[in-house]
Short mmCIF file of C-alpha atoms in Angstrom, two decimals:
data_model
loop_
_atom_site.label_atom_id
_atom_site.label_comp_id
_atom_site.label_asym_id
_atom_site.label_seq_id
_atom_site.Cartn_x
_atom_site.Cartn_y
_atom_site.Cartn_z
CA UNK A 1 -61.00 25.05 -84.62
CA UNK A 2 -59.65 28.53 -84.37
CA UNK A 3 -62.01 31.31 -82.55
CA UNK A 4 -60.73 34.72 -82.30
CA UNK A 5 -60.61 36.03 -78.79
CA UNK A 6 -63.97 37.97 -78.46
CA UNK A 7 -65.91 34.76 -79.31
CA UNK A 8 -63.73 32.38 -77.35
CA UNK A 9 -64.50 34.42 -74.11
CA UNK A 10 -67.83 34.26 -74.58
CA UNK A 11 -67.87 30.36 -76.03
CA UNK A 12 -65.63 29.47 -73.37
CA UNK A 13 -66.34 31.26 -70.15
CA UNK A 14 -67.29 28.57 -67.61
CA UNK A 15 -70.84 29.46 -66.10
CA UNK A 16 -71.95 27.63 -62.66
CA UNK A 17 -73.60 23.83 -63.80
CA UNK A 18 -77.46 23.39 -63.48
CA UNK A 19 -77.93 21.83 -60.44
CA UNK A 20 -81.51 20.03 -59.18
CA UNK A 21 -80.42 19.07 -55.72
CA UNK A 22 -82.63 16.41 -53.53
CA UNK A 23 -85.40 16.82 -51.50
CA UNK A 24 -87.43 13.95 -51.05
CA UNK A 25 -86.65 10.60 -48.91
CA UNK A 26 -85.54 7.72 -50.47
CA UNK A 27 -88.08 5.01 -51.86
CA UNK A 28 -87.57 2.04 -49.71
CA UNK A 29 -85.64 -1.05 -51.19
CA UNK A 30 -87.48 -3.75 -53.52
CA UNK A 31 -86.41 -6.26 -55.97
CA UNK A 32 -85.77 -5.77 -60.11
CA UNK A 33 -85.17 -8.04 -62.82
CA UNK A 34 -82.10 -6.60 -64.82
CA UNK A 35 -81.50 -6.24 -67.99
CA UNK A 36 -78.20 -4.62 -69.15
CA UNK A 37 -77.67 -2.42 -71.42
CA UNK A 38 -73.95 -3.25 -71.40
CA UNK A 39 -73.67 -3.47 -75.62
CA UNK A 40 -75.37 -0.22 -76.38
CA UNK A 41 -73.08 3.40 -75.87
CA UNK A 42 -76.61 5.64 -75.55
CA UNK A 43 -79.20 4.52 -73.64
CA UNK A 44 -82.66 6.44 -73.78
CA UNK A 45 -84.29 7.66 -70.20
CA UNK A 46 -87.95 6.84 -69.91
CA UNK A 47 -90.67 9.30 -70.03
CA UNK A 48 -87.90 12.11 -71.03
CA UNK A 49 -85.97 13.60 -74.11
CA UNK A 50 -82.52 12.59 -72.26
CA UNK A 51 -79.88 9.86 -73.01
CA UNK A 52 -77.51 7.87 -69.98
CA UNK A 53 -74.76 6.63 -71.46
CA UNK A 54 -72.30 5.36 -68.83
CA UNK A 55 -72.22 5.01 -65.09
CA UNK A 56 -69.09 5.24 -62.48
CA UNK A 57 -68.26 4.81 -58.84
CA UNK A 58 -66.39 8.52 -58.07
CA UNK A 59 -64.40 7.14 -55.13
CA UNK A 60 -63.09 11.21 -55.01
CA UNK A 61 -66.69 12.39 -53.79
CA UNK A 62 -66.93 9.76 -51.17
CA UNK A 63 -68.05 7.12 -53.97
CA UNK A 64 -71.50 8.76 -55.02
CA UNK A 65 -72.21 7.50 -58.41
CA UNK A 66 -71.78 9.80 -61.57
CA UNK A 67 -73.98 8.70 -65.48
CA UNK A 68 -72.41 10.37 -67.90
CA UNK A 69 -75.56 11.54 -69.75
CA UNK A 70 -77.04 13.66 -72.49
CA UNK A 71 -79.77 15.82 -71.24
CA UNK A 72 -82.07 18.34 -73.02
CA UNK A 73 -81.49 21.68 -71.32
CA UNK A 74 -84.32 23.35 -71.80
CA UNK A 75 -86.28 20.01 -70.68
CA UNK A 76 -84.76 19.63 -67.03
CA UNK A 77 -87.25 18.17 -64.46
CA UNK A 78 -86.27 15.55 -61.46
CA UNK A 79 -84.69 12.61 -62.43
CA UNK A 80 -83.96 9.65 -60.39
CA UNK A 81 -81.42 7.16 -60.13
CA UNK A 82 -82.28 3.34 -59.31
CA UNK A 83 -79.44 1.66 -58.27
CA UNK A 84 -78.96 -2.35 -57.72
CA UNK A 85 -76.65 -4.87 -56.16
CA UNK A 86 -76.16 -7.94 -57.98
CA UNK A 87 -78.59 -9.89 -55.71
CA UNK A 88 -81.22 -7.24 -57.55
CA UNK A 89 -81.67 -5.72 -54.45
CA UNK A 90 -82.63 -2.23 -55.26
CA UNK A 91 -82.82 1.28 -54.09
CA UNK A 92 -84.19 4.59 -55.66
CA UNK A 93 -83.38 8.43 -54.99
CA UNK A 94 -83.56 11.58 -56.02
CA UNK A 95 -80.95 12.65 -58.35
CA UNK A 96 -77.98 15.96 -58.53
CA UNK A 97 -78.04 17.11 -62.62
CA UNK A 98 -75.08 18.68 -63.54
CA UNK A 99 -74.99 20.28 -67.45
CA UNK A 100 -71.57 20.91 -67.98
CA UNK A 101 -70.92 24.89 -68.48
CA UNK A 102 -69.90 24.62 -72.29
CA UNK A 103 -72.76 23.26 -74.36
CA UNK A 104 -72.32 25.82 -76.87
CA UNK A 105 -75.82 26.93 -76.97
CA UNK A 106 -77.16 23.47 -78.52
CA UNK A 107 -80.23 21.80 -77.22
CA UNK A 108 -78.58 19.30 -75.82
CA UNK A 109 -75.60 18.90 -73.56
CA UNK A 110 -73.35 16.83 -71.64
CA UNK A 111 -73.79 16.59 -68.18
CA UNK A 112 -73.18 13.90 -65.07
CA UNK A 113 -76.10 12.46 -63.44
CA UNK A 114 -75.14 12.00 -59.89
CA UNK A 115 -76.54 9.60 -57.39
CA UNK A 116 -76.17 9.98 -53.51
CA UNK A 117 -77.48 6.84 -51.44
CA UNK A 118 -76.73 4.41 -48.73
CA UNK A 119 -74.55 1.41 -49.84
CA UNK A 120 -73.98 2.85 -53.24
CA UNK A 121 -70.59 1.46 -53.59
CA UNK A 122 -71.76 -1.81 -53.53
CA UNK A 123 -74.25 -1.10 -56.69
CA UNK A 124 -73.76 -3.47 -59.99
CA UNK A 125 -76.60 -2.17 -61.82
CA UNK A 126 -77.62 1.81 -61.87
CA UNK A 127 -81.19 2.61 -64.00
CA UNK A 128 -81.90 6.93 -64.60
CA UNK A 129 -85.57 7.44 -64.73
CA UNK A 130 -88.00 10.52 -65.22
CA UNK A 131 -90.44 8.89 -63.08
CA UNK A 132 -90.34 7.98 -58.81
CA UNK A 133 -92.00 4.67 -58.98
CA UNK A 134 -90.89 1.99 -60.73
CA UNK A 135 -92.65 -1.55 -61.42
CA UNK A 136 -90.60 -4.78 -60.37
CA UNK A 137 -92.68 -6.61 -63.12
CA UNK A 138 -91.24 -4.53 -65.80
CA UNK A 139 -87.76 -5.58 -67.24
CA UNK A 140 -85.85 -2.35 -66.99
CA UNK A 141 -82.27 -1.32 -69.21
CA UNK A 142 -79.68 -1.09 -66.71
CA UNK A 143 -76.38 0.48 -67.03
CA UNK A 144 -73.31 -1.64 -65.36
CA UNK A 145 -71.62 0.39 -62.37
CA UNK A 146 -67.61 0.73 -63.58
CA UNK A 147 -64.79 1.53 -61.31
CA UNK A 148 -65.63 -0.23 -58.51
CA UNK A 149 -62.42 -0.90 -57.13
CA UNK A 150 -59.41 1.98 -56.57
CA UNK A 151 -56.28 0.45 -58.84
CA UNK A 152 -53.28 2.09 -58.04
CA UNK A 153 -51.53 0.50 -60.72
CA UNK A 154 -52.21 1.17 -64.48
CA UNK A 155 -52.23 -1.29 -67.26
CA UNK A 156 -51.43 1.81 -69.63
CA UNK A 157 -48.91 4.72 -69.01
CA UNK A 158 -50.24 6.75 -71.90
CA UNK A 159 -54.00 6.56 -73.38
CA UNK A 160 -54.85 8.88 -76.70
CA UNK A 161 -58.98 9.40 -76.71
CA UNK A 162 -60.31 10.39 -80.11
CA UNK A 163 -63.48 11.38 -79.08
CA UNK A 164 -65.35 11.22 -82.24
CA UNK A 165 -65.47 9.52 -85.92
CA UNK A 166 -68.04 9.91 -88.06
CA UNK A 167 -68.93 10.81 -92.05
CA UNK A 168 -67.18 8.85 -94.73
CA UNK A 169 -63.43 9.86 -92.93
CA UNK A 170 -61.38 8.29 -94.73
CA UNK A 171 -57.72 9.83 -94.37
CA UNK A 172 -55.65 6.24 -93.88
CA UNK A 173 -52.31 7.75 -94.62
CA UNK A 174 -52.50 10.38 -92.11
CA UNK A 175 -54.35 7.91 -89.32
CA UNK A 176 -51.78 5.31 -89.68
CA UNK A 177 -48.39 7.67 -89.69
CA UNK A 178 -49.96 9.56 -86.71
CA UNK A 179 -50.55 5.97 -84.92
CA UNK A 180 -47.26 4.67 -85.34
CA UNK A 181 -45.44 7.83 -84.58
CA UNK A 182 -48.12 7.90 -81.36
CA UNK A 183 -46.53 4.23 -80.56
CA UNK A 184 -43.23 5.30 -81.19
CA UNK A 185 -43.74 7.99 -78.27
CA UNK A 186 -44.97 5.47 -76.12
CA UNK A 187 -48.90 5.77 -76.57
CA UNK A 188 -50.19 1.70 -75.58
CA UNK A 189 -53.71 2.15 -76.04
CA UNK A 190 -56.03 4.30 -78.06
CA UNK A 191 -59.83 4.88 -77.58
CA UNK A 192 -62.25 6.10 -80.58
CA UNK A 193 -65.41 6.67 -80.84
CA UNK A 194 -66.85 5.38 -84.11
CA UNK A 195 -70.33 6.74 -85.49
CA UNK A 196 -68.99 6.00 -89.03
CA UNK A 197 -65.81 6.05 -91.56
CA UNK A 198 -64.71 5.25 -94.98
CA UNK A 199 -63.91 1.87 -95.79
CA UNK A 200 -60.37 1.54 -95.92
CA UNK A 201 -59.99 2.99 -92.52
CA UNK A 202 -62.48 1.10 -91.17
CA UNK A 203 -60.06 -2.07 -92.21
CA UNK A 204 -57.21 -0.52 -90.87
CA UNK A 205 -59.18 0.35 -87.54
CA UNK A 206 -60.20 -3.57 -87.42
CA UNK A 207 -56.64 -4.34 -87.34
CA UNK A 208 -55.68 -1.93 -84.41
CA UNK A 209 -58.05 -3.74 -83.01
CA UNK A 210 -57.37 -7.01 -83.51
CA UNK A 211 -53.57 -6.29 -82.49
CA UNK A 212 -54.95 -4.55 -78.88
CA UNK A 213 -53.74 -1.45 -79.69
CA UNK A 214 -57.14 0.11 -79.96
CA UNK A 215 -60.28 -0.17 -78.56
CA UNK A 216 -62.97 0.78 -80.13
CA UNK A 217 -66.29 2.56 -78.93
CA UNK A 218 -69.63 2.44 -81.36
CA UNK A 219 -71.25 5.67 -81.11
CA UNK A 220 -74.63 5.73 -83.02
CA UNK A 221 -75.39 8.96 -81.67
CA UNK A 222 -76.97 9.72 -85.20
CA UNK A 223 -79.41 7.00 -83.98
CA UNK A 224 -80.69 8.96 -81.49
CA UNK A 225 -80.24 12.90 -82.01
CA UNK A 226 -79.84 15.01 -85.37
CA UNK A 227 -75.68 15.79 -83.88
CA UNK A 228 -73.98 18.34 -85.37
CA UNK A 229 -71.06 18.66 -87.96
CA UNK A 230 -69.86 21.63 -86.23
CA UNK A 231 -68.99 23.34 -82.81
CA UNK A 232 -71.02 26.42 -83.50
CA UNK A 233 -74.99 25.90 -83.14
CA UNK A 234 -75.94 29.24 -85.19
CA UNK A 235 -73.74 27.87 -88.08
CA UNK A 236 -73.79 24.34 -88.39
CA UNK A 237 -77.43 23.62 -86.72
CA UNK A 238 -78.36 20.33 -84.87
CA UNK A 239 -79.13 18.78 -81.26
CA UNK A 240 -75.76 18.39 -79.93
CA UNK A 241 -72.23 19.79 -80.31
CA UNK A 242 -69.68 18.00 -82.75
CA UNK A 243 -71.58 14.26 -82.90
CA UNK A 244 -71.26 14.66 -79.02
CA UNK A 245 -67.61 15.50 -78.52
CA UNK A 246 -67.88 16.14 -74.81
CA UNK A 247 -69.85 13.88 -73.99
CA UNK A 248 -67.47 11.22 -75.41
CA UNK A 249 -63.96 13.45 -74.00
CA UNK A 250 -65.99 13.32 -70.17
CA UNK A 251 -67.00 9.40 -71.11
CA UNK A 252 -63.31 8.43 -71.69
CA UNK A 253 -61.76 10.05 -68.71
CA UNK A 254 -64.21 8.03 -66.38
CA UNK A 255 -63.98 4.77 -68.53
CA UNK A 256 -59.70 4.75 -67.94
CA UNK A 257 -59.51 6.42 -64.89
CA UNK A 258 -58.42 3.35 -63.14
CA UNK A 259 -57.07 2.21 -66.26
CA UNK A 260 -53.95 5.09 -67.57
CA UNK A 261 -51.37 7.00 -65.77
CA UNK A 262 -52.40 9.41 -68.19
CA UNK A 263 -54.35 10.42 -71.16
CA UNK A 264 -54.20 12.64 -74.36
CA UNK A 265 -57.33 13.95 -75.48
CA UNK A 266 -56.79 15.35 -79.18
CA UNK A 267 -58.10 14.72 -82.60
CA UNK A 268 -58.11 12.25 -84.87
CA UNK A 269 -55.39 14.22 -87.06
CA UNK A 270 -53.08 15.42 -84.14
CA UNK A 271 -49.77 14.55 -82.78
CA UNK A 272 -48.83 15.84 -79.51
CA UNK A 273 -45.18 15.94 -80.03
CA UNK A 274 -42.41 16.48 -77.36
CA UNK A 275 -39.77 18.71 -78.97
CA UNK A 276 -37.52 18.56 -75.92
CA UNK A 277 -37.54 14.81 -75.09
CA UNK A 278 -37.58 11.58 -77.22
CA UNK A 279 -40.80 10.41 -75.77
CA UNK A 280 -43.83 11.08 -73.75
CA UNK A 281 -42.66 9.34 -70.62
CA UNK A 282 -40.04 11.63 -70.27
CA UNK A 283 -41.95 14.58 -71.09
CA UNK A 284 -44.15 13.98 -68.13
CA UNK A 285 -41.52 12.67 -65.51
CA UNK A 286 -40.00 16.34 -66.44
CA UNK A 287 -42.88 18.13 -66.40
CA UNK A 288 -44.71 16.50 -63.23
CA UNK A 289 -41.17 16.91 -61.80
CA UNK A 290 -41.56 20.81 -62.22
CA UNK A 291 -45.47 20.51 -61.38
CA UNK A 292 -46.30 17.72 -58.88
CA UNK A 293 -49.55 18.64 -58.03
CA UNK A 294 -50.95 19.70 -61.81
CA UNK A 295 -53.15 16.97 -63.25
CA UNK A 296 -53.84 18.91 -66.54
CA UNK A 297 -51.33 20.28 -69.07
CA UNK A 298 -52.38 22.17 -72.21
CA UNK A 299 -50.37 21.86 -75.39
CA UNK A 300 -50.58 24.10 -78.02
CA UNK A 301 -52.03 23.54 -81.19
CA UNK A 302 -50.04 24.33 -84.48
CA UNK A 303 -50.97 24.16 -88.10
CA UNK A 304 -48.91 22.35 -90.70
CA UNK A 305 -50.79 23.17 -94.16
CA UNK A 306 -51.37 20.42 -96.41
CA UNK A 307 -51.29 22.66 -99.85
CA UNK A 308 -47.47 23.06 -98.81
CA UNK A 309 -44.94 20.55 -99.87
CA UNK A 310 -41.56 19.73 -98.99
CA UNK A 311 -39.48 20.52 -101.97
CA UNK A 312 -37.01 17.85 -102.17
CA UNK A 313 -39.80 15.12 -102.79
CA UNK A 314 -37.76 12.42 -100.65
CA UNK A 315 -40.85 11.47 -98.76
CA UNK A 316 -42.86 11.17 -101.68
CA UNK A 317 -43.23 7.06 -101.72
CA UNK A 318 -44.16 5.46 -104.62
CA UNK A 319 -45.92 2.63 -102.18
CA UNK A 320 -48.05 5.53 -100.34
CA UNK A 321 -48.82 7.19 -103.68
CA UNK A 322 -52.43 4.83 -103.81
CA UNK A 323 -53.06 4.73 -99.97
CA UNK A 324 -56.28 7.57 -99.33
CA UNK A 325 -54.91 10.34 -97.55
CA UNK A 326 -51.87 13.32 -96.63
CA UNK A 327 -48.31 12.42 -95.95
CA UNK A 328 -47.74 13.74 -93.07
CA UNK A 329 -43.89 13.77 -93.99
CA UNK A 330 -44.07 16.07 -96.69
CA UNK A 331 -45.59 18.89 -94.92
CA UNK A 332 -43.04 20.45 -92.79
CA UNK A 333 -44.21 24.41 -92.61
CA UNK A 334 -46.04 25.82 -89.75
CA UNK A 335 -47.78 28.43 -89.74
CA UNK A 336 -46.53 31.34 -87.76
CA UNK A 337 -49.00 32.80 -84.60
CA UNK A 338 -51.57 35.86 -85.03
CA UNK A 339 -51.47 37.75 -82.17
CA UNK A 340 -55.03 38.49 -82.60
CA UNK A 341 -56.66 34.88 -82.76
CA UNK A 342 -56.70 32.41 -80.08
CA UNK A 343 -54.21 29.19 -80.18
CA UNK A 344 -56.38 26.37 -79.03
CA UNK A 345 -54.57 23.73 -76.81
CA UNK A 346 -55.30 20.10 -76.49
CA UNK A 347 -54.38 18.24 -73.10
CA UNK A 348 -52.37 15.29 -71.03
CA UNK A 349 -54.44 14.75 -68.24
CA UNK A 350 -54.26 12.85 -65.47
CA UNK A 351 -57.86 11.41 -65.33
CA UNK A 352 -58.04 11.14 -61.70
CA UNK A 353 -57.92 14.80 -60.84
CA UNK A 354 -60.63 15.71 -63.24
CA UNK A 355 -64.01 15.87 -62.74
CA UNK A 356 -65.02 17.07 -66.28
CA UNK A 357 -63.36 18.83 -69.07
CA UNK A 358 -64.15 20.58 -72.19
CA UNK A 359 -62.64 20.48 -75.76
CA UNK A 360 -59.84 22.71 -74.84
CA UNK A 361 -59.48 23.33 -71.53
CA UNK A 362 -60.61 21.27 -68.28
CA UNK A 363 -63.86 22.78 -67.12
CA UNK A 364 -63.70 21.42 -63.14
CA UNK A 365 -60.98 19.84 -61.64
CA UNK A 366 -59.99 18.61 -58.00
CA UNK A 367 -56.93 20.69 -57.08
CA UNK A 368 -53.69 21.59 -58.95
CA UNK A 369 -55.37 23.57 -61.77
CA UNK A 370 -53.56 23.43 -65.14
CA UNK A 371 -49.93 24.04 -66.33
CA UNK A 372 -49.34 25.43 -70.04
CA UNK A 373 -46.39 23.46 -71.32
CA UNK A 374 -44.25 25.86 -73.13
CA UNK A 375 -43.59 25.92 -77.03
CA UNK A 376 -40.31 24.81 -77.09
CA UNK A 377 -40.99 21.96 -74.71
CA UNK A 378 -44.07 20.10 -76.78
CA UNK A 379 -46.64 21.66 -79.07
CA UNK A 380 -48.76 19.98 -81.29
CA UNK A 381 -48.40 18.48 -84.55
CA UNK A 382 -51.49 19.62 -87.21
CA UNK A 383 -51.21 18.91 -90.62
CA UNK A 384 -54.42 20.15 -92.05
CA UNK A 385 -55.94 22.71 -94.66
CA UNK A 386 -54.51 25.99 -94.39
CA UNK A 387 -55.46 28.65 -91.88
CA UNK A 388 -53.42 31.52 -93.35
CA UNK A 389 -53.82 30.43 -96.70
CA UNK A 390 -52.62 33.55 -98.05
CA UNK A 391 -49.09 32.90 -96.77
CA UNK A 392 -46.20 32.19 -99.40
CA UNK A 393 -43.95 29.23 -98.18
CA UNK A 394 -41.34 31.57 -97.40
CA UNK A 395 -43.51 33.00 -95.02
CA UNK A 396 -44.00 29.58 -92.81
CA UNK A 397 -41.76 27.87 -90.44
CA UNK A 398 -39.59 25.12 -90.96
CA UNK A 399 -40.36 22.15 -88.61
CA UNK A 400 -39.01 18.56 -89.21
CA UNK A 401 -39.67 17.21 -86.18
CA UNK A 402 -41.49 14.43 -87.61
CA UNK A 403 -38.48 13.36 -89.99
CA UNK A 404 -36.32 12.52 -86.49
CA UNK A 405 -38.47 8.95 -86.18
CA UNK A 406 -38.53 8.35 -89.73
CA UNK A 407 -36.54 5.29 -89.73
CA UNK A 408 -38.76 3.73 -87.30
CA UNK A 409 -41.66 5.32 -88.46
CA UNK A 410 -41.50 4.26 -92.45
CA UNK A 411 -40.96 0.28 -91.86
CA UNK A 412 -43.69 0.65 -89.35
CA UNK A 413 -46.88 2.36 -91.02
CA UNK A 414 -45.46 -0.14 -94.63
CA UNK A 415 -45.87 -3.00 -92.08
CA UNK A 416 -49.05 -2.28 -91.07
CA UNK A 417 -50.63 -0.97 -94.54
CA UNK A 418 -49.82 -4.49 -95.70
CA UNK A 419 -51.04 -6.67 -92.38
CA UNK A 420 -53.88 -4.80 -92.98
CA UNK A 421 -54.25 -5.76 -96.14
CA UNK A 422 -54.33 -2.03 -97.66
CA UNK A 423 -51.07 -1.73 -99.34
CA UNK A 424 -51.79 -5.11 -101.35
CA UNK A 425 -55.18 -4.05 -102.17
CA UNK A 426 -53.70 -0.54 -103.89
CA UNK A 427 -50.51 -2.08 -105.14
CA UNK A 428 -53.41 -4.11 -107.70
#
């Protein structure tokens, strides 16, 4: 999404979080039975209009204990946080809300619970209620505490979060050329959040999953709040930004902090593409080399319009011509920059210097600020409707980036159409 500069500033201007801050004593310790809540994304709070949704040790704020949560703005009134061991020995207190500064003027927001108490660290269990006192006959939804431990080693190097799928989506081309070429970088793992897709993606999602590569988040936000389409709440309507975008962005970063050396958060149709190195590992040793202390790096975004086609056909497969979805390979113009309209940029992070982010930016971080990787170094690959649809192809930018993986990248994405059992189904 493209805003022009008047309305980013005023879209994107960080504002101080809501705060409530604690001032009562803690209720002395008693005994639960738990019940988690592990299987379901979006848990309701009790006696309120708010949603928890997951809950972390933050070993960075001398291991208090953030919920990522979705709370009602205009509905904010004390909450507490009841937090167990795994004997069920439990303790309650008073509760820090933090709304995150871009909600976008919908009801609801995105925000971090946080809990302050004696032994927190050892907590298993962590409960967010509207209400002080709490009955140990009742069997209570719990939320399991993640990131107990400090790992200074990462399964992953590089993590891509998709923070949001939902409608009948259905682009399977696209998805499985931007996966591959994502692998061929060095990407290991990729996160989505699924509220709903078309049904040959969802088979070739079943298979990422089934190989490792992906892990896969439900997200029945729709379950819970009427979410909305769009980013802009005057427009588009609804409870909650883009089917809960930053919630999910914030969710991820938390959920593979301990996890990923680093993360991309970008969209579902996105590439971001080093243009001055062959992968992403040596993008960042550069870059980190240059910027040692940065833990966020903004990339920008460019547009690729679908509606224009490379004219010497070569990448126009018979075998794809079937598969739901753009070629990616045949659009190779980019659109040129308007000095009038803000470029959005999408990120690498490193998730352990951020304390929350937004869509395009990072919101709150803990030291180094951000670094804006320059043009020629990596921008984003977009291939998308048109932005400047009045532009003549003469008028657009040449780019074959893509084309320097294709011999990888073709044997690849005809593999997997056909493990996953797509390319047979079409070629009937």
């Amino acid at each position: 999404m493209l805003l022009d500069q008047e309305e980013r500033r005023k879209q994107f201007t960080p504002s101080s979080p809501t705060k409530l801050k604690p001032t009562e004593k803690h209720v002395p310790p008693y005994h639960l039975r738990i019940q988690s809540s592990s299987s379901s994304s979006i848990t309701a709070i009790k006696s309120s209009k708010h949603f928890m949704v997951s809950a972390f040790i933050d070993h960075r704020l001398n291991r208090v204990l953030r919920v990522i949560s979705i709370i009602k703005r205009d509905n904010l009134k004390p909450l507490y946080c009841v937090y167990c061991t795994e004997d069920y020995y439990c303790k309650t207190v008073l509760t820090h809300v933090q709304i995150h500064a871009d909600h976008f003027s919908f009801p609801f927001g995105a925000s971090d619970v946080i809990c302050q108490g004696e032994d927190m660290q050892d907590a298993t269990h962590v409960l967010v209620m509207a209400e002080k006192n709490i009955s140990a006959e009742l069997t209570m939804d719990f939320l399991p505490v993640r990131n107990k431990e400090v790992n200074k080693t990462f399964k992953f190097n590089f993590t891509v979060c998709i923070s949001n799928l939902f409608g009948n989506y259905n682009n399977v081309l696209q998805f499985v050329q931007t996966i591959e070429m994502y692998k061929l970088l060095g990407v290991q793992h990729m996160v989505i959040y699924k509220t709903s897709c078309g049904p040959e993606l969802d088979k070739l999602l079943k298979h990422y999953e089934s190989e490792g590569f992906l892990e896969i988040v439900p997200w029945p936000i729709d379950q819970f709040l009427n979410p909305s389409p769009g980013w802009n709440f005057q427009k588009h309507g609804g409870d909650l930004h883009y089917y809960g975008q930053l919630v999910t962005l914030n969710e991820c970063i938390y959920r593979h902090m301990y996890q990923s050396k680093y993360l991309l958060l970008n969209d579902i149709d996105e590439i971001i593409m080093p243009y001055k190195h062959d992968n992403l590992q040596s993008l960042m040793e550069e870059l980190q080399s240059v910027k040692p202390n940065v833990g966020v790096f903004l990339i920008e975004n460019h547009i690729f319009p679908k509606t224009q086609f490379e004219v010497s056909g070569r990448f126009k497969r018979n075998e794809w011509s079937n598969i739901p979805g753009i070629n990616i390979m045949e659009h190779i113009y980019r659109e040129p920059d308007r000095k009038t309209v803000f470029n959005p940029t999408k990120m690498i992070i490193n998730p352990r210097k951020v304390d929350h982010t937004s869509v395009h930016s990072c919101l709150k971080d803990f030291a180094g600020g951000s670094y804006h990787v320059p043009f020629k170094v990596c921008r984003i690959v977009h291939v998308r409707i048109p932005l400047q649809g009045r532009l003549a192809k003469e008028q657009l930018f040449e780019d074959k980036r893509v084309w320097d993986f294709e011999k990888e990248l073709i044997p690849n994405v005809d593999r997997t159409l056909k493990r996953s059992g797509i390319l047979d189904d079409h070629e009937q």
